[in-house]
Coordinates of C-alpha atoms in Angstrom, one line a residue:
M4 CA -33.6 19.9 -42.6
A5 CA -34.7 21.0 -39.1
L6 CA -32.0 20.9 -36.4
A7 CA -32.4 18.5 -33.5
A8 CA -33.6 20.2 -30.4
A9 CA -31.1 20.2 -27.5
S10 CA -32.0 18.0 -24.6
P11 CA -33.2 19.7 -21.4
V12 CA -30.0 18.5 -19.6
D13 CA -27.8 20.1 -22.3
V14 CA -29.7 23.3 -22.0
L15 CA -28.8 23.5 -18.3
G16 CA -25.1 23.6 -19.0
D17 CA -22.1 22.6 -16.8
D18 CA -22.2 25.7 -14.6
L19 CA -25.7 25.3 -13.5
L20 CA -25.3 21.5 -13.0
Q21 CA -22.2 22.1 -10.8
E22 CA -24.2 24.6 -8.7
V23 CA -26.6 21.7 -8.0
F24 CA -23.9 19.0 -7.6
V25 CA -22.0 21.0 -5.0
L26 CA -25.0 20.9 -2.7
L27 CA -25.1 17.1 -2.7
P28 CA -24.4 15.5 0.8
G29 CA -21.1 13.7 0.0
P30 CA -18.8 12.1 -2.5
A31 CA -21.0 8.9 -2.9
D32 CA -23.9 11.1 -4.0
L33 CA -21.7 12.9 -6.5
L34 CA -20.6 9.6 -8.0
R35 CA -24.2 8.4 -8.4
A36 CA -25.2 11.6 -10.0
A37 CA -22.2 11.5 -12.4
L38 CA -23.3 8.0 -13.5
A39 CA -26.7 9.2 -14.6
C40 CA -25.8 10.5 -18.0
R41 CA -22.9 11.9 -20.0
P42 CA -23.7 15.6 -19.4
F43 CA -23.7 15.0 -15.7
L44 CA -20.4 13.2 -15.9
R45 CA -18.9 16.0 -18.0
A46 CA -20.0 18.6 -15.5
A47 CA -18.6 16.6 -12.5
R48 CA -15.2 15.9 -14.3
S49 CA -14.0 19.5 -13.8
A50 CA -10.9 20.1 -11.8
A51 CA -12.1 23.5 -10.6
F52 CA -15.5 22.0 -9.5
L53 CA -13.8 19.0 -7.8
R54 CA -11.6 21.4 -5.8
R55 CA -14.7 23.4 -4.8
F56 CA -16.6 20.2 -3.9
R57 CA -13.9 19.0 -1.5
R58 CA -13.7 22.3 0.3
R59 CA -17.5 22.4 0.6
H60 CA -17.4 18.9 2.2
P61 CA -14.4 18.8 4.6
F62 CA -15.9 16.1 6.9
T63 CA -16.7 13.5 4.2
C64 CA -14.3 14.2 1.4
P65 CA -11.9 12.5 1.0
L66 CA -12.4 9.3 3.0
L67 CA -10.1 9.0 6.0
L68 CA -8.4 5.6 6.5
G69 CA -6.4 6.3 9.6
C70 CA -2.9 7.2 10.8
H71 CA 0.2 6.2 8.9
L72 CA 2.9 5.3 11.4
G73 CA 5.6 4.7 8.8
P74 CA 5.9 1.7 6.5
P75 CA 4.4 -0.8 6.9
L76 CA 1.9 0.3 9.6
L77 CA -1.5 1.9 9.1
L78 CA -3.7 2.4 12.2
P79 CA -7.3 2.4 11.1
A80 CA -9.7 5.2 12.0
P81 CA -13.4 4.8 12.9
P82 CA -15.4 3.0 11.6
I83 CA -12.5 0.6 12.0
A84 CA -14.0 -2.4 10.3
A85 CA -14.8 -0.5 7.1
T86 CA -11.5 1.4 6.9
R87 CA -9.5 -1.8 7.6
R88 CA -11.3 -3.6 4.6
V89 CA -10.2 -0.7 2.3
A90 CA -6.6 -0.6 3.7
E91 CA -6.2 -4.4 3.2
R92 CA -6.5 -3.9 -0.5
G93 CA -3.3 -1.8 -0.5
D94 CA 0.4 -2.6 0.1
F95 CA 1.6 -0.4 3.0
A96 CA 4.7 -2.5 3.3
L97 CA 5.7 -1.0 -0.1
S98 CA 6.8 -4.3 -1.5
F99 CA 5.8 -3.1 -5.0
I100 CA 8.7 -0.6 -5.0
P101 CA 12.0 -2.2 -6.2
R102 CA 14.9 -2.0 -3.7
R103 CA 18.0 -0.5 -5.0
G104 CA 21.4 0.2 -3.5
R105 CA 22.8 -1.3 -0.3
P106 CA 20.6 -3.1 2.3
G107 CA 18.8 -0.8 4.8
A108 CA 20.4 0.3 8.0
A109 CA 20.8 -2.2 10.7
G110 CA 17.7 -2.4 12.9
A111 CA 15.5 -0.5 10.4
S112 CA 12.1 -2.1 9.9
T113 CA 11.8 -0.8 6.4
P114 CA 14.1 0.4 3.6
W115 CA 12.0 3.6 3.3
Q116 CA 11.8 6.7 5.4
L117 CA 8.4 8.5 5.3
L118 CA 8.9 12.2 4.6
D119 CA 5.3 13.4 4.0
C120 CA 1.8 12.0 3.2
R121 CA -0.9 13.8 1.2
N122 CA -4.0 12.6 -0.6
G123 CA -3.2 8.9 -0.6
R124 CA 0.4 9.5 -1.7
L125 CA 3.6 9.0 0.3
L126 CA 6.9 10.9 -0.2
L127 CA 9.7 8.4 0.7
R128 CA 13.4 8.4 0.9
S129 CA 15.6 5.3 0.6
R130 CA 17.6 4.7 3.7
S131 CA 20.4 3.2 1.6
S132 CA 20.6 5.1 -1.7
Q133 CA 18.8 8.3 -0.6
E134 CA 16.6 8.0 -3.7
L135 CA 13.2 9.9 -3.4
V136 CA 10.0 8.3 -4.6
V137 CA 6.3 9.2 -4.5
A138 CA 4.1 6.1 -4.0
D139 CA 0.4 5.2 -3.8
P140 CA 0.0 2.1 -1.5
L141 CA -3.6 1.5 -2.5
A142 CA -3.0 1.7 -6.3
R143 CA 0.5 0.1 -5.9
R144 CA 2.1 2.7 -8.1
W145 CA 5.2 4.7 -7.7
V146 CA 7.5 7.2 -9.4
S147 CA 11.1 8.0 -8.8
L148 CA 12.2 11.6 -8.4
P149 CA 15.6 13.0 -9.6
A150 CA 18.4 13.7 -7.2
L151 CA 18.1 16.9 -5.3
P152 CA 20.5 19.8 -6.3
G153 CA 20.7 21.3 -2.8
D154 CA 23.6 20.9 -0.3
H155 CA 21.9 19.7 2.9
P156 CA 18.2 18.9 2.7
V157 CA 16.5 19.7 6.0
G158 CA 12.8 19.5 5.1
Y159 CA 10.4 18.0 2.6
G160 CA 6.8 18.4 1.6
L161 CA 4.2 17.0 -0.8
V162 CA 1.4 19.0 -2.3
A163 CA -1.7 17.4 -3.8
D164 CA -4.1 18.8 -6.4
D165 CA -7.7 18.4 -5.1
G166 CA -9.0 18.7 -8.6
D167 CA -6.8 16.2 -10.5
Y168 CA -5.2 13.3 -8.7
S169 CA -2.6 12.8 -11.4
V170 CA -1.0 16.1 -10.5
F171 CA 1.3 16.6 -7.5
Q172 CA 4.3 18.7 -6.4
A173 CA 7.2 17.9 -4.1
A174 CA 9.2 20.5 -2.2
C175 CA 12.5 20.5 -0.4
I176 CA 14.1 23.0 1.9
S177 CA 17.9 22.8 1.8
R178 CA 20.6 24.6 3.8
V179 CA 23.4 26.0 1.7
G180 CA 26.7 24.6 2.9
D181 CA 27.7 25.7 6.4
T182 CA 25.8 29.0 6.0
T183 CA 22.5 30.1 7.6
E184 CA 20.8 30.4 4.2
L185 CA 17.8 28.2 3.4
R186 CA 16.8 27.6 -0.2
A187 CA 13.6 26.1 -1.6
F188 CA 13.3 23.6 -4.4
L189 CA 10.1 22.6 -6.1
L190 CA 9.2 19.7 -8.5
S191 CA 6.0 19.2 -10.5
S192 CA 4.7 15.8 -11.6
A193 CA 4.5 17.1 -15.2
E194 CA 8.2 17.8 -15.5
L195 CA 9.9 15.8 -12.7
R196 CA 12.6 18.3 -12.5
W197 CA 13.7 20.3 -9.4
A198 CA 13.6 24.1 -9.7
D199 CA 15.3 26.5 -7.3
V200 CA 12.5 28.9 -6.4
G201 CA 14.2 31.2 -3.9
G202 CA 16.0 31.5 -0.6
L203 CA 16.2 33.3 2.7
A204 CA 19.4 34.2 4.5
Q205 CA 20.0 34.3 8.3
Q206 CA 17.4 31.7 9.2
P207 CA 17.4 29.1 11.9
N208 CA 17.0 25.5 11.0
L209 CA 13.7 23.7 10.6
A210 CA 12.4 22.1 13.8
A211 CA 12.0 18.3 13.9
S212 CA 8.4 18.4 12.7
R213 CA 6.5 17.4 9.6
A214 CA 5.4 19.8 6.9
M215 CA 1.9 21.3 7.2
Q216 CA -0.2 22.2 4.1
A217 CA -3.2 24.4 3.4
N218 CA -4.4 26.2 0.2
Q219 CA -1.4 25.0 -1.9
S220 CA 1.1 26.3 0.6
L221 CA 3.5 24.3 2.8
Y222 CA 4.6 25.4 6.3
W223 CA 7.5 24.2 8.5
T224 CA 8.1 25.4 12.1
L225 CA 11.5 26.9 12.7
V226 CA 13.7 26.0 15.6
G227 CA 12.7 28.1 18.7
G228 CA 9.0 28.0 17.7
Q229 CA 8.7 31.7 17.2
H230 CA 8.4 31.6 13.4
M231 CA 7.5 29.2 10.6
L232 CA 8.6 29.0 7.0
A233 CA 5.9 29.2 4.3
L234 CA 6.3 28.2 0.7
N235 CA 3.4 29.1 -1.6
T236 CA 3.7 26.5 -4.4
A237 CA 1.4 28.5 -6.7
T238 CA 3.4 31.7 -6.6
T239 CA 6.7 30.2 -5.4
E240 CA 6.9 32.9 -2.7
L241 CA 9.0 31.9 0.3
V242 CA 8.5 33.9 3.5
V243 CA 8.9 33.6 7.3
L244 CA 5.8 34.1 9.4
P245 CA 5.7 35.0 13.1
L246 CA 3.7 32.7 15.4
P247 CA 1.8 34.0 18.4
P248 CA 3.4 33.3 21.8
F249 CA 0.7 30.8 22.9
L250 CA 1.5 28.5 19.9
R251 CA 5.2 28.3 20.6
E252 CA 4.7 25.5 23.2
L253 CA 1.7 23.8 21.6
G254 CA 1.3 21.3 18.8
F255 CA -0.8 22.6 16.0
D256 CA -1.7 22.1 12.3
V257 CA -2.7 24.6 9.6
I258 CA -6.1 23.9 8.1
E259 CA -8.3 25.1 5.2
K260 CA -11.5 26.9 6.2
G261 CA -14.5 27.0 3.8
E262 CA -14.5 27.5 0.0
D263 CA -12.6 30.8 0.0
V264 CA -8.9 30.2 -0.3
A265 CA -8.2 33.7 0.8
G266 CA -9.0 35.0 4.2
G267 CA -5.9 34.5 6.4
L268 CA -4.0 31.6 7.8
H269 CA -6.0 29.2 9.9
V270 CA -4.4 27.0 12.6
L271 CA -5.9 24.4 14.9
T272 CA -4.6 23.6 18.3
M273 CA -5.7 22.4 21.8
R274 CA -5.5 24.5 24.9
G275 CA -7.2 23.7 28.3
F276 CA -8.7 20.6 26.8
C277 CA -10.5 22.7 24.2
I278 CA -10.0 22.6 20.4
E279 CA -9.3 26.2 19.2
V280 CA -9.1 27.5 15.7
W281 CA -7.2 30.8 15.2
V282 CA -6.9 32.9 12.1
G283 CA -3.9 35.1 11.4
E284 CA -4.4 38.1 9.0
D285 CA -2.0 40.6 7.7
D286 CA -1.6 43.4 10.2
G287 CA -0.1 45.8 7.7
A288 CA 3.3 45.9 9.4
G289 CA 4.7 42.6 8.1
G290 CA 3.2 40.5 10.8
L291 CA 0.0 38.6 11.5
A292 CA -2.9 39.7 13.8
W293 CA -4.4 36.6 15.4
T294 CA -8.1 36.2 16.3
L295 CA -9.8 33.2 18.0
L296 CA -12.4 31.9 15.5
D297 CA -13.8 28.8 17.1
K298 CA -13.6 27.0 20.4
S299 CA -15.0 23.6 21.3
V300 CA -16.3 22.1 24.5
R301 CA -13.8 20.8 27.0
F302 CA -12.7 17.2 26.6
H303 CA -11.1 16.8 30.1
R304 CA -13.6 14.2 31.4
A305 CA -13.6 12.2 28.2
I306 CA -9.8 12.1 28.3
A307 CA -9.8 11.0 32.0
E308 CA -12.2 8.1 31.3
M309 CA -10.2 6.9 28.3
I310 CA -6.9 7.1 30.0
G311 CA -8.2 5.9 33.4
S312 CA -6.7 8.7 35.4
E313 CA -8.4 11.0 37.9
H314 CA -5.6 13.5 37.7
F315 CA -6.6 14.6 34.2
Y316 CA -5.7 18.3 34.9
H317 CA -2.1 17.3 34.7
L318 CA -2.5 15.7 31.2
T319 CA -1.8 17.4 27.9
L320 CA -2.9 16.6 24.4
D321 CA -0.6 17.5 21.5
V322 CA -2.2 18.0 18.1
I323 CA -0.5 15.7 15.5
G324 CA -2.5 16.6 12.4
V325 CA -5.8 17.3 10.9
A326 CA -7.4 15.5 7.8
A327 CA -10.9 15.0 6.4
G328 CA -12.5 16.8 9.4
V329 CA -10.7 14.7 12.0
V330 CA -8.0 15.9 14.4
F331 CA -5.4 13.4 15.7
L332 CA -3.9 14.0 19.2
R333 CA -1.5 12.3 21.5
N334 CA -0.9 12.0 25.2
G335 CA 2.3 10.0 25.9
S336 CA 1.8 6.7 24.2
C337 CA -1.9 7.1 23.7
L338 CA -3.4 8.2 20.4
F339 CA -6.8 9.8 20.0
C340 CA -9.0 11.3 17.3
I341 CA -11.8 13.8 17.5
H342 CA -14.3 14.2 14.6
L343 CA -14.7 18.0 14.2
E344 CA -18.4 17.8 13.0
T345 CA -19.7 15.6 15.8
M346 CA -17.0 16.3 18.4
K347 CA -16.9 12.5 19.1
M348 CA -13.6 11.5 20.7
T349 CA -12.1 8.0 20.1
K350 CA -9.0 6.3 21.5
L351 CA -7.0 4.7 18.7
S352 CA -4.0 3.2 20.5
E353 CA -2.8 2.8 24.1
N354 CA 0.8 2.0 23.5
E355 CA 2.2 3.8 20.5
S356 CA 6.0 4.4 20.4
C357 CA 6.2 6.1 16.9
P358 CA 7.5 9.7 17.2
S359 CA 4.7 12.2 16.6
A360 CA 6.7 13.8 13.7
L361 CA 6.4 10.5 11.8
I362 CA 2.7 10.0 12.3
Y363 CA 0.6 11.2 9.3
P364 CA -3.2 11.1 8.8
Y365 CA -3.9 9.0 5.7
T366 CA -6.8 9.5 3.3
I367 CA -8.0 7.9 0.1
A368 CA -7.0 9.8 -3.0
W369 CA -9.4 12.6 -4.2
P370 CA -10.9 12.8 -6.7
P371 CA -11.8 9.2 -7.4
V372 CA -10.4 7.7 -10.6
F373 CA -13.8 7.7 -12.2
L374 CA -14.2 11.5 -11.8
N375 CA -10.6 12.4 -12.4
P376 CA -10.4 15.0 -15.2
T377 CA -7.5 13.3 -16.9
E378 CA -9.6 10.2 -17.5
E379 CA -11.2 12.2 -20.3
G380 CA -8.1 14.2 -21.2
A381 CA -9.6 17.3 -19.5

């Protein structure tokens, strides 16, 4: 009996299909292509491919909803009408998480303290019981984390897997007793167990700033602003990195640049009303050599018009964070965002009292449930 001939699509194979799919304009186009037939869906449901696709489309993938100002507030990002409709389907008041322990602290607007926010998930700590949970306000799902083994937790972080939404890691930096030693603990969603992955002696405390993330690594600025702590969650390497003098007085965020995960540490900041991207590369002597990679036009007149001040040269804009190709900035109580592809600047809020360290860009989870590899057991 003659064997049935393979279809033309099957002959192409996953690798060639993925080379075509990665060139599609955005996530919506990828979803439409995946719906065409089973071979297309199989090729698209690859964790490695989905990571590559997100890196190739930093301005459209994932969808940005806005700024999370701590439960229950989400400040929508442009286009405001569309993002508000998506956000309204979720529960940012976190009422789907059971309350345990004593009532929250007097005056607290919510029983949960926001510690980090990545890829649609929130890392939260109960104000009463100190319980840690990871929650998804849009899906209304949550998971409780075991108690931390460290003495004095001083910093937290959440790491997402851009190829499989079901996978995440949580990190905690803890100070050992009354010493100057910092230790790092890491937890994976597969095991839900904290592991001591290393420590560093004679280190200053973490500054009052949120964790930054790029290429599966977490970064925290240390007190004094001269160094930052880096934890590579893939290799569990814990190191201290020097910061250039000009960054010590500025707000900044670490970012991913292009498809190549190697190639130095990229940071984005604003100086002289211009967005600057710097890359720090190993100088061979235990430090980093910094090079200016990109510099934008000046935003001084746009800022002056939005704030309504003619004395714009006395104004400063601090970078809060970067997500989905949008940088969020602050001047006093005013919040702004700039789309890095179009360089369009928008004022989000005129009277925001939330501390900058508690403001997090919030995106919809990537990859979408339909494309997530675990949907097929991949």
